[in-house]
Amino acid sequence: MLRIILFSTLILGITVTGCATTQNVISKVSTSDTPLEQVLKLRPELRKEMATVELRQFFNNVESPTAGQVKVTETGLMDDSVKAIQTIYHFKLDGRQWELVNTQKAYQCLRGSNTKKYQKEPCP
């Protein structure tokens, strides 16, 4: 009986210590806001948008990334000349913070000579 109590106490102690250690590691590794979280803070209307919104987050490395992108593609817009708007947000990791360094916007038009590709100029 004493062995069971000692064993149970040991297992409980290891479990509690392991969880605390995991939380400490996560707090040291994670940054404040991911690029995707920052874009959603910059563009809160995306959460309520009636159009179709596609959000994609990319990083340059799986482990220890130093650069990231968030691509926002909006389709089904209330504009008869624009098929889609694509905004790409470029981020770099500065210490432990993701910093927005550049934003690019491109349009896919429904009419005109270029309806297949995205272009930097607004649609006619």
mmCIF file of N, CA and C in Angstrom:
data_model
loop_
_atom_site.group_PDB
_atom_site.id
_atom_site.type_symbol
_atom_site.label_atom_id
_atom_site.label_comp_id
_atom_site.label_asym_id
_atom_site.label_seq_id
_atom_site.Cartn_x
_atom_site.Cartn_y
_atom_site.Cartn_z
ATOM 1 N N MET A 1 0.826 -1.185 0.000
ATOM 2 C CA MET A 1 0.000 0.000 0.000
ATOM 3 C C MET A 1 0.878 1.260 0.000
ATOM 4 N N LEU A 2 1.928 1.241 0.806
ATOM 5 C CA LEU A 2 2.849 2.367 0.881
ATOM 6 C C LEU A 2 3.528 2.592 -0.471
ATOM 7 N N ARG A 3 3.858 1.482 -1.164
ATOM 8 C CA ARG A 3 4.476 1.600 -2.489
ATOM 9 C C ARG A 3 3.531 2.286 -3.469
ATOM 10 N N ILE A 4 2.264 1.960 -3.434
ATOM 11 C CA ILE A 4 1.280 2.563 -4.351
ATOM 12 C C ILE A 4 1.172 4.061 -4.086
ATOM 13 N N ILE A 5 1.140 4.462 -2.824
ATOM 14 C CA ILE A 5 1.033 5.883 -2.477
ATOM 15 C C ILE A 5 2.288 6.623 -2.926
ATOM 16 N N LEU A 6 3.475 6.055 -2.679
ATOM 17 C CA LEU A 6 4.717 6.697 -3.094
ATOM 18 C C LEU A 6 4.801 6.818 -4.625
ATOM 19 N N PHE A 7 4.424 5.749 -5.305
ATOM 20 C CA PHE A 7 4.448 5.756 -6.767
ATOM 21 C C PHE A 7 3.475 6.799 -7.328
ATOM 22 N N SER A 8 2.268 6.862 -6.777
ATOM 23 C CA SER A 8 1.262 7.839 -7.222
ATOM 24 C C SER A 8 1.749 9.264 -6.992
ATOM 25 N N THR A 9 2.376 9.515 -5.853
ATOM 26 C CA THR A 9 2.908 10.839 -5.540
ATOM 27 C C THR A 9 4.017 11.215 -6.516
ATOM 28 N N LEU A 10 4.882 10.256 -6.824
ATOM 29 C CA LEU A 10 5.970 10.497 -7.770
ATOM 30 C C LEU A 10 5.422 10.843 -9.160
ATOM 31 N N ILE A 11 4.455 10.081 -9.637
ATOM 32 C CA ILE A 11 3.859 10.324 -10.962
ATOM 33 C C ILE A 11 3.181 11.687 -10.990
ATOM 34 N N LEU A 12 2.446 12.027 -9.947
ATOM 35 C CA LEU A 12 1.770 13.323 -9.874
ATOM 36 C C LEU A 12 2.785 14.460 -9.896
ATOM 37 N N GLY A 13 3.877 14.322 -9.162
ATOM 38 C CA GLY A 13 4.918 15.352 -9.137
ATOM 39 C C GLY A 13 5.564 15.543 -10.494
ATOM 40 N N ILE A 14 5.840 14.468 -11.194
ATOM 41 C CA ILE A 14 6.442 14.554 -12.531
ATOM 42 C C ILE A 14 5.478 15.215 -13.509
ATOM 43 N N THR A 15 4.207 14.867 -13.435
ATOM 44 C CA THR A 15 3.209 15.431 -14.338
ATOM 45 C C THR A 15 3.079 16.934 -14.148
ATOM 46 N N VAL A 16 2.977 17.383 -12.903
ATOM 47 C CA VAL A 16 2.827 18.813 -12.627
ATOM 48 C C VAL A 16 4.084 19.569 -13.046
ATOM 49 N N THR A 17 5.247 19.028 -12.752
ATOM 50 C CA THR A 17 6.502 19.674 -13.137
ATOM 51 C C THR A 17 6.634 19.728 -14.654
ATOM 52 N N GLY A 18 6.256 18.666 -15.346
ATOM 53 C CA GLY A 18 6.330 18.620 -16.807
ATOM 54 C C GLY A 18 5.464 19.673 -17.447
ATOM 55 N N CYS A 19 4.246 19.878 -16.953
ATOM 56 C CA CYS A 19 3.351 20.898 -17.507
ATOM 57 C C CYS A 19 3.920 22.289 -17.295
ATOM 58 N N ALA A 20 4.460 22.536 -16.127
ATOM 59 C CA ALA A 20 5.035 23.849 -15.841
ATOM 60 C C ALA A 20 6.234 24.110 -16.750
ATOM 61 N N THR A 21 7.046 23.083 -16.965
ATOM 62 C CA THR A 21 8.208 23.227 -17.831
ATOM 63 C C THR A 21 7.774 23.512 -19.265
ATOM 64 N N THR A 22 6.755 22.815 -19.746
ATOM 65 C CA THR A 22 6.250 23.033 -21.097
ATOM 66 C C THR A 22 5.742 24.455 -21.260
ATOM 67 N N GLN A 23 5.022 24.960 -20.274
ATOM 68 C CA GLN A 23 4.519 26.329 -20.345
ATOM 69 C C GLN A 23 5.670 27.332 -20.367
ATOM 70 N N ASN A 24 6.720 27.075 -19.604
ATOM 71 C CA ASN A 24 7.876 27.968 -19.604
ATOM 72 C C ASN A 24 8.553 27.991 -20.968
ATOM 73 N N VAL A 25 8.697 26.831 -21.584
ATOM 74 C CA VAL A 25 9.328 26.745 -22.908
ATOM 75 C C VAL A 25 8.484 27.487 -23.936
ATOM 76 N N ILE A 26 7.170 27.280 -23.916
ATOM 77 C CA ILE A 26 6.288 27.939 -24.881
ATOM 78 C C ILE A 26 6.368 29.450 -24.720
ATOM 79 N N SER A 27 6.385 29.941 -23.490
ATOM 80 C CA SER A 27 6.437 31.391 -23.284
ATOM 81 C C SER A 27 7.755 31.980 -23.772
ATOM 82 N N LYS A 28 8.833 31.215 -23.728
ATOM 83 C CA LYS A 28 10.129 31.721 -24.202
ATOM 84 C C LYS A 28 10.236 31.675 -25.722
ATOM 85 N N VAL A 29 9.590 30.688 -26.341
ATOM 86 C CA VAL A 29 9.709 30.494 -27.784
ATOM 87 C C VAL A 29 8.718 31.360 -28.556
ATOM 88 N N SER A 30 7.500 31.484 -28.069
ATOM 89 C CA SER A 30 6.474 32.173 -28.840
ATOM 90 C C SER A 30 6.686 33.682 -28.835
ATOM 91 N N THR A 31 6.265 34.308 -29.930
ATOM 92 C CA THR A 31 6.349 35.755 -30.039
ATOM 93 C C THR A 31 4.988 36.339 -29.696
ATOM 94 N N SER A 32 4.919 37.656 -29.608
ATOM 95 C CA SER A 32 3.696 38.308 -29.168
ATOM 96 C C SER A 32 2.534 38.058 -30.130
ATOM 97 N N ASP A 33 2.665 38.461 -31.359
ATOM 98 C CA ASP A 33 1.605 38.274 -32.352
ATOM 99 C C ASP A 33 2.197 37.683 -33.616
ATOM 100 N N THR A 34 1.578 36.637 -34.118
ATOM 101 C CA THR A 34 2.019 36.071 -35.388
ATOM 102 C C THR A 34 1.658 37.050 -36.501
ATOM 103 N N PRO A 35 2.248 36.903 -37.676
ATOM 104 C CA PRO A 35 1.865 37.770 -38.788
ATOM 105 C C PRO A 35 0.360 37.722 -39.083
ATOM 106 N N LEU A 36 -0.238 36.541 -39.028
ATOM 107 C CA LEU A 36 -1.673 36.413 -39.292
ATOM 108 C C LEU A 36 -2.493 37.188 -38.263
ATOM 109 N N GLU A 37 -2.129 37.096 -37.001
ATOM 110 C CA GLU A 37 -2.834 37.843 -35.957
ATOM 111 C C GLU A 37 -2.705 39.346 -36.189
ATOM 112 N N GLN A 38 -1.536 39.795 -36.613
ATOM 113 C CA GLN A 38 -1.339 41.227 -36.870
ATOM 114 C C GLN A 38 -2.202 41.712 -38.030
ATOM 115 N N VAL A 39 -2.311 40.904 -39.085
ATOM 116 C CA VAL A 39 -3.141 41.291 -40.227
ATOM 117 C C VAL A 39 -4.604 41.383 -39.803
ATOM 118 N N LEU A 40 -5.055 40.438 -38.991
ATOM 119 C CA LEU A 40 -6.445 40.487 -38.531
ATOM 120 C C LEU A 40 -6.700 41.686 -37.632
ATOM 121 N N LYS A 41 -5.685 42.141 -36.909
ATOM 122 C CA LYS A 41 -5.830 43.371 -36.115
ATOM 123 C C LYS A 41 -5.844 44.605 -37.013
ATOM 124 N N LEU A 42 -5.023 44.588 -38.078
ATOM 125 C CA LEU A 42 -4.997 45.703 -39.028
ATOM 126 C C LEU A 42 -6.289 45.806 -39.836
ATOM 127 N N ARG A 43 -6.865 44.636 -40.148
ATOM 128 C CA ARG A 43 -8.049 44.580 -41.006
ATOM 129 C C ARG A 43 -9.183 43.842 -40.302
ATOM 130 N N PRO A 44 -9.770 44.423 -39.251
ATOM 131 C CA PRO A 44 -10.838 43.731 -38.522
ATOM 132 C C PRO A 44 -12.075 43.470 -39.377
ATOM 133 N N GLU A 45 -12.238 44.229 -40.462
ATOM 134 C CA GLU A 45 -13.403 44.027 -41.325
ATOM 135 C C GLU A 45 -13.373 42.663 -42.024
ATOM 136 N N LEU A 46 -12.211 42.023 -42.091
ATOM 137 C CA LEU A 46 -12.119 40.710 -42.730
ATOM 138 C C LEU A 46 -12.945 39.663 -41.986
ATOM 139 N N ARG A 47 -13.119 39.842 -40.693
ATOM 140 C CA ARG A 47 -13.916 38.894 -39.901
ATOM 141 C C ARG A 47 -15.406 38.997 -40.228
ATOM 142 N N LYS A 48 -15.828 40.157 -40.727
ATOM 143 C CA LYS A 48 -17.243 40.389 -40.997
ATOM 144 C C LYS A 48 -17.549 40.492 -42.481
ATOM 145 N N GLU A 49 -16.529 40.341 -43.307
ATOM 146 C CA GLU A 49 -16.653 40.540 -44.748
ATOM 147 C C GLU A 49 -17.683 39.577 -45.336
ATOM 148 N N MET A 50 -18.545 40.101 -46.196
ATOM 149 C CA MET A 50 -19.545 39.272 -46.854
ATOM 150 C C MET A 50 -18.980 38.590 -48.094
ATOM 151 N N ALA A 51 -17.884 39.100 -48.603
ATOM 152 C CA ALA A 51 -17.229 38.467 -49.751
ATOM 153 C C ALA A 51 -16.481 37.223 -49.259
ATOM 154 N N THR A 52 -15.963 36.444 -50.183
ATOM 155 C CA THR A 52 -15.150 35.291 -49.831
ATOM 156 C C THR A 52 -13.732 35.777 -49.549
ATOM 157 N N VAL A 53 -13.220 35.423 -48.390
ATOM 158 C CA VAL A 53 -11.885 35.852 -47.984
ATOM 159 C C VAL A 53 -11.038 34.615 -47.719
ATOM 160 N N GLU A 54 -9.878 34.569 -48.355
ATOM 161 C CA GLU A 54 -8.926 33.477 -48.137
ATOM 162 C C GLU A 54 -7.680 34.064 -47.489
ATOM 163 N N LEU A 55 -7.285 33.500 -46.354
ATOM 164 C CA LEU A 55 -6.093 33.939 -45.632
ATOM 165 C C LEU A 55 -5.074 32.812 -45.651
ATOM 166 N N ARG A 56 -3.840 33.141 -46.031
ATOM 167 C CA ARG A 56 -2.758 32.151 -46.027
ATOM 168 C C ARG A 56 -1.531 32.761 -45.381
ATOM 169 N N GLN A 57 -0.911 31.991 -44.506
ATOM 170 C CA GLN A 57 0.309 32.435 -43.833
ATOM 171 C C GLN A 57 1.452 31.538 -44.275
ATOM 172 N N PHE A 58 2.570 32.148 -44.686
ATOM 173 C CA PHE A 58 3.743 31.419 -45.155
ATOM 174 C C PHE A 58 4.963 31.870 -44.364
ATOM 175 N N PHE A 59 5.906 30.941 -44.152
ATOM 176 C CA PHE A 59 7.175 31.274 -43.508
ATOM 177 C C PHE A 59 8.318 30.760 -44.353
ATOM 178 N N ASN A 60 9.492 31.371 -44.222
ATOM 179 C CA ASN A 60 10.644 30.947 -45.021
ATOM 180 C C ASN A 60 11.264 29.655 -44.498
ATOM 181 N N ASN A 61 11.065 29.313 -43.240
ATOM 182 C CA ASN A 61 11.561 28.060 -42.657
ATOM 183 C C ASN A 61 10.497 27.484 -41.721
ATOM 184 N N VAL A 62 10.493 26.170 -41.610
ATOM 185 C CA VAL A 62 9.588 25.535 -40.670
ATOM 186 C C VAL A 62 10.088 25.763 -39.244
ATOM 187 N N GLU A 63 11.360 25.551 -39.041
ATOM 188 C CA GLU A 63 11.971 25.786 -37.731
ATOM 189 C C GLU A 63 12.698 27.123 -37.756
ATOM 190 N N SER A 64 12.510 27.911 -36.750
ATOM 191 C CA SER A 64 13.168 29.215 -36.591
ATOM 192 C C SER A 64 13.002 30.113 -37.815
ATOM 193 N N PRO A 65 11.777 30.429 -38.196
ATOM 194 C CA PRO A 65 11.590 31.309 -39.352
ATOM 195 C C PRO A 65 12.055 32.727 -39.051
ATOM 196 N N THR A 66 12.496 33.416 -40.086
ATOM 197 C CA THR A 66 12.928 34.813 -39.948
ATOM 198 C C THR A 66 12.114 35.746 -40.836
ATOM 199 N N ALA A 67 11.355 35.190 -41.757
ATOM 200 C CA ALA A 67 10.509 35.989 -42.648
ATOM 201 C C ALA A 67 9.181 35.279 -42.833
ATOM 202 N N GLY A 68 8.147 36.067 -43.010
ATOM 203 C CA GLY A 68 6.818 35.492 -43.197
ATOM 204 C C GLY A 68 5.975 36.364 -44.111
ATOM 205 N N GLN A 69 4.914 35.769 -44.633
ATOM 206 C CA GLN A 69 3.963 36.471 -45.494
ATOM 207 C C GLN A 69 2.562 36.066 -45.090
ATOM 208 N N VAL A 70 1.653 37.007 -45.215
ATOM 209 C CA VAL A 70 0.233 36.699 -45.104
ATOM 210 C C VAL A 70 -0.393 37.178 -46.398
ATOM 211 N N LYS A 71 -1.066 36.254 -47.101
ATOM 212 C CA LYS A 71 -1.722 36.584 -48.363
ATOM 213 C C LYS A 71 -3.226 36.588 -48.118
ATOM 214 N N VAL A 72 -3.861 37.734 -48.386
ATOM 215 C CA VAL A 72 -5.305 37.887 -48.239
ATOM 216 C C VAL A 72 -5.884 38.019 -49.639
ATOM 217 N N THR A 73 -6.757 37.084 -50.023
ATOM 218 C CA THR A 73 -7.406 37.128 -51.328
ATOM 219 C C THR A 73 -8.901 37.286 -51.105
ATOM 220 N N GLU A 74 -9.451 38.363 -51.657
ATOM 221 C CA GLU A 74 -10.878 38.654 -51.519
ATOM 222 C C GLU A 74 -11.546 38.489 -52.879
ATOM 223 N N THR A 75 -12.586 37.659 -52.937
ATOM 224 C CA THR A 75 -13.348 37.448 -54.171
ATOM 225 C C THR A 75 -14.831 37.658 -53.869
ATOM 226 N N GLY A 76 -15.642 37.691 -54.927
ATOM 227 C CA GLY A 76 -17.075 37.898 -54.738
ATOM 228 C C GLY A 76 -17.383 39.301 -54.255
ATOM 229 N N LEU A 77 -16.658 40.266 -54.791
ATOM 230 C CA LEU A 77 -16.785 41.654 -54.350
ATOM 231 C C LEU A 77 -17.998 42.331 -54.977
ATOM 232 N N MET A 78 -18.432 43.418 -54.388
ATOM 233 C CA MET A 78 -19.559 44.191 -54.887
ATOM 234 C C MET A 78 -19.072 45.217 -55.922
ATOM 235 N N ASP A 79 -18.217 44.794 -56.825
ATOM 236 C CA ASP A 79 -17.660 45.662 -57.858
ATOM 237 C C ASP A 79 -17.688 44.883 -59.167
ATOM 238 N N ASP A 80 -18.356 45.418 -60.174
ATOM 239 C CA ASP A 80 -18.497 44.682 -61.433
ATOM 240 C C ASP A 80 -17.248 44.698 -62.309
ATOM 241 N N SER A 81 -16.210 45.415 -61.890
ATOM 242 C CA SER A 81 -14.981 45.423 -62.692
ATOM 243 C C SER A 81 -13.851 44.625 -62.046
ATOM 244 N N VAL A 82 -14.002 44.244 -60.764
ATOM 245 C CA VAL A 82 -12.934 43.554 -60.042
ATOM 246 C C VAL A 82 -13.375 42.126 -59.694
ATOM 247 N N LYS A 83 -12.587 41.170 -60.154
ATOM 248 C CA LYS A 83 -12.862 39.773 -59.820
ATOM 249 C C LYS A 83 -12.292 39.429 -58.450
ATOM 250 N N ALA A 84 -11.080 39.927 -58.153
ATOM 251 C CA ALA A 84 -10.427 39.620 -56.879
ATOM 252 C C ALA A 84 -9.412 40.696 -56.539
ATOM 253 N N ILE A 85 -9.189 40.858 -55.241
ATOM 254 C CA ILE A 85 -8.126 41.730 -54.744
ATOM 255 C C ILE A 85 -7.230 40.866 -53.873
ATOM 256 N N GLN A 86 -5.938 40.934 -54.140
ATOM 257 C CA GLN A 86 -4.971 40.153 -53.368
ATOM 258 C C GLN A 86 -3.999 41.120 -52.690
ATOM 259 N N THR A 87 -3.915 41.018 -51.373
ATOM 260 C CA THR A 87 -2.996 41.845 -50.602
ATOM 261 C C THR A 87 -1.994 40.928 -49.925
ATOM 262 N N ILE A 88 -0.711 41.211 -50.109
ATOM 263 C CA ILE A 88 0.351 40.403 -49.502
ATOM 264 C C ILE A 88 1.088 41.270 -48.497
ATOM 265 N N TYR A 89 1.116 40.809 -47.263
ATOM 266 C CA TYR A 89 1.812 41.496 -46.175
ATOM 267 C C TYR A 89 3.115 40.753 -45.913
ATOM 268 N N HIS A 90 4.241 41.463 -45.968
ATOM 269 C CA HIS A 90 5.560 40.874 -45.748
ATOM 270 C C HIS A 90 6.040 41.232 -44.342
ATOM 271 N N PHE A 91 6.503 40.222 -43.607
ATOM 272 C CA PHE A 91 6.976 40.410 -42.239
ATOM 273 C C PHE A 91 8.401 39.893 -42.098
ATOM 274 N N LYS A 92 9.134 40.460 -41.142
ATOM 275 C CA LYS A 92 10.424 39.904 -40.759
ATOM 276 C C LYS A 92 10.430 39.795 -39.235
ATOM 277 N N LEU A 93 11.182 38.831 -38.742
ATOM 278 C CA LEU A 93 11.296 38.627 -37.306
ATOM 279 C C LEU A 93 12.443 39.469 -36.800
ATOM 280 N N ASP A 94 12.122 40.398 -35.915
ATOM 281 C CA ASP A 94 13.123 41.289 -35.332
ATOM 282 C C ASP A 94 13.197 40.953 -33.842
ATOM 283 N N GLY A 95 14.187 40.141 -33.489
ATOM 284 C CA GLY A 95 14.272 39.665 -32.103
ATOM 285 C C GLY A 95 13.172 38.652 -31.848
ATOM 286 N N ARG A 96 12.185 39.044 -31.051
ATOM 287 C CA ARG A 96 11.043 38.165 -30.766
ATOM 288 C C ARG A 96 9.743 38.722 -31.328
ATOM 289 N N GLN A 97 9.821 39.811 -32.097
ATOM 290 C CA GLN A 97 8.630 40.469 -32.628
ATOM 291 C C GLN A 97 8.574 40.345 -34.150
ATOM 292 N N TRP A 98 7.395 40.035 -34.677
ATOM 293 C CA TRP A 98 7.189 40.079 -36.113
ATOM 294 C C TRP A 98 6.880 41.517 -36.491
ATOM 295 N N GLU A 99 7.616 42.019 -37.483
ATOM 296 C CA GLU A 99 7.490 43.405 -37.896
ATOM 297 C C GLU A 99 7.034 43.468 -39.349
ATOM 298 N N LEU A 100 5.978 44.230 -39.614
ATOM 299 C CA LEU A 100 5.489 44.422 -40.980
ATOM 300 C C LEU A 100 6.467 45.321 -41.735
ATOM 301 N N VAL A 101 6.975 44.836 -42.874
ATOM 302 C CA VAL A 101 7.963 45.607 -43.625
ATOM 303 C C VAL A 101 7.447 46.101 -44.972
ATOM 304 N N ASN A 102 6.424 45.442 -45.535
ATOM 305 C CA ASN A 102 5.961 45.827 -46.857
ATOM 306 C C ASN A 102 4.563 45.262 -47.092
ATOM 307 N N THR A 103 3.795 45.978 -47.900
ATOM 308 C CA THR A 103 2.471 45.512 -48.298
ATOM 309 C C THR A 103 2.330 45.716 -49.796
ATOM 310 N N GLN A 104 1.831 44.687 -50.487
ATOM 311 C CA GLN A 104 1.604 44.765 -51.931
ATOM 312 C C GLN A 104 0.145 44.434 -52.212
ATOM 313 N N LYS A 105 -0.473 45.219 -53.081
ATOM 314 C CA LYS A 105 -1.862 44.979 -53.451
ATOM 315 C C LYS A 105 -1.932 44.763 -54.953
ATOM 316 N N ALA A 106 -2.728 43.767 -55.365
ATOM 317 C CA ALA A 106 -2.890 43.477 -56.788
ATOM 318 C C ALA A 106 -4.363 43.173 -57.067
ATOM 319 N N TYR A 107 -4.774 43.451 -58.302
ATOM 320 C CA TYR A 107 -6.171 43.310 -58.698
ATOM 321 C C TYR A 107 -6.289 42.330 -59.861
ATOM 322 N N GLN A 108 -7.351 41.537 -59.840
ATOM 323 C CA GLN A 108 -7.694 40.703 -60.989
ATOM 324 C C GLN A 108 -8.993 41.260 -61.554
ATOM 325 N N CYS A 109 -8.941 41.704 -62.786
ATOM 326 C CA CYS A 109 -10.070 42.407 -63.395
ATOM 327 C C CYS A 109 -11.027 41.451 -64.097
ATOM 328 N N LEU A 110 -12.281 41.885 -64.227
ATOM 329 C CA LEU A 110 -13.285 41.115 -64.949
ATOM 330 C C LEU A 110 -13.372 41.522 -66.413
ATOM 331 N N ARG A 111 -12.878 42.704 -66.729
ATOM 332 C CA ARG A 111 -12.912 43.174 -68.125
ATOM 333 C C ARG A 111 -11.576 43.833 -68.469
ATOM 334 N N GLY A 112 -11.368 43.979 -69.742
ATOM 335 C CA GLY A 112 -10.098 44.545 -70.202
ATOM 336 C C GLY A 112 -9.252 43.473 -70.843
ATOM 337 N N SER A 113 -8.015 43.822 -71.155
ATOM 338 C CA SER A 113 -7.132 42.891 -71.875
ATOM 339 C C SER A 113 -6.510 41.836 -70.959
ATOM 340 N N ASN A 114 -6.427 42.103 -69.670
ATOM 341 C CA ASN A 114 -5.766 41.172 -68.751
ATOM 342 C C ASN A 114 -6.751 40.731 -67.665
ATOM 343 N N THR A 115 -7.464 39.628 -67.921
ATOM 344 C CA THR A 115 -8.446 39.149 -66.941
ATOM 345 C C THR A 115 -7.980 37.874 -66.231
ATOM 346 N N LYS A 116 -6.861 37.322 -66.622
ATOM 347 C CA LYS A 116 -6.363 36.065 -66.044
ATOM 348 C C LYS A 116 -5.358 36.292 -64.917
ATOM 349 N N LYS A 117 -4.573 37.358 -65.009
ATOM 350 C CA LYS A 117 -3.488 37.584 -64.053
ATOM 351 C C LYS A 117 -3.806 38.764 -63.143
ATOM 352 N N TYR A 118 -3.067 38.817 -62.035
ATOM 353 C CA TYR A 118 -3.177 39.962 -61.128
ATOM 354 C C TYR A 118 -2.295 41.090 -61.648
ATOM 355 N N GLN A 119 -2.752 42.312 -61.448
ATOM 356 C CA GLN A 119 -1.999 43.493 -61.863
ATOM 357 C C GLN A 119 -1.973 44.503 -60.719
ATOM 358 N N LYS A 120 -0.972 45.356 -60.738
ATOM 359 C CA LYS A 120 -0.820 46.352 -59.664
ATOM 360 C C LYS A 120 -1.771 47.536 -59.844
ATOM 361 N N GLU A 121 -2.129 47.851 -61.075
ATOM 362 C CA GLU A 121 -3.012 48.982 -61.342
ATOM 363 C C GLU A 121 -4.456 48.576 -61.057
ATOM 364 N N PRO A 122 -5.266 49.508 -60.518
ATOM 365 C CA PRO A 122 -6.691 49.221 -60.314
ATOM 366 C C PRO A 122 -7.377 48.898 -61.645
ATOM 367 N N CYS A 123 -8.447 48.165 -61.580
ATOM 368 C CA CYS A 123 -9.164 47.746 -62.778
ATOM 369 C C CYS A 123 -9.891 48.918 -63.432
ATOM 370 N N PRO A 124 -10.018 48.864 -64.788
ATOM 371 C CA PRO A 124 -10.730 49.932 -65.505
ATOM 372 C C PRO A 124 -12.236 49.861 -65.283
#
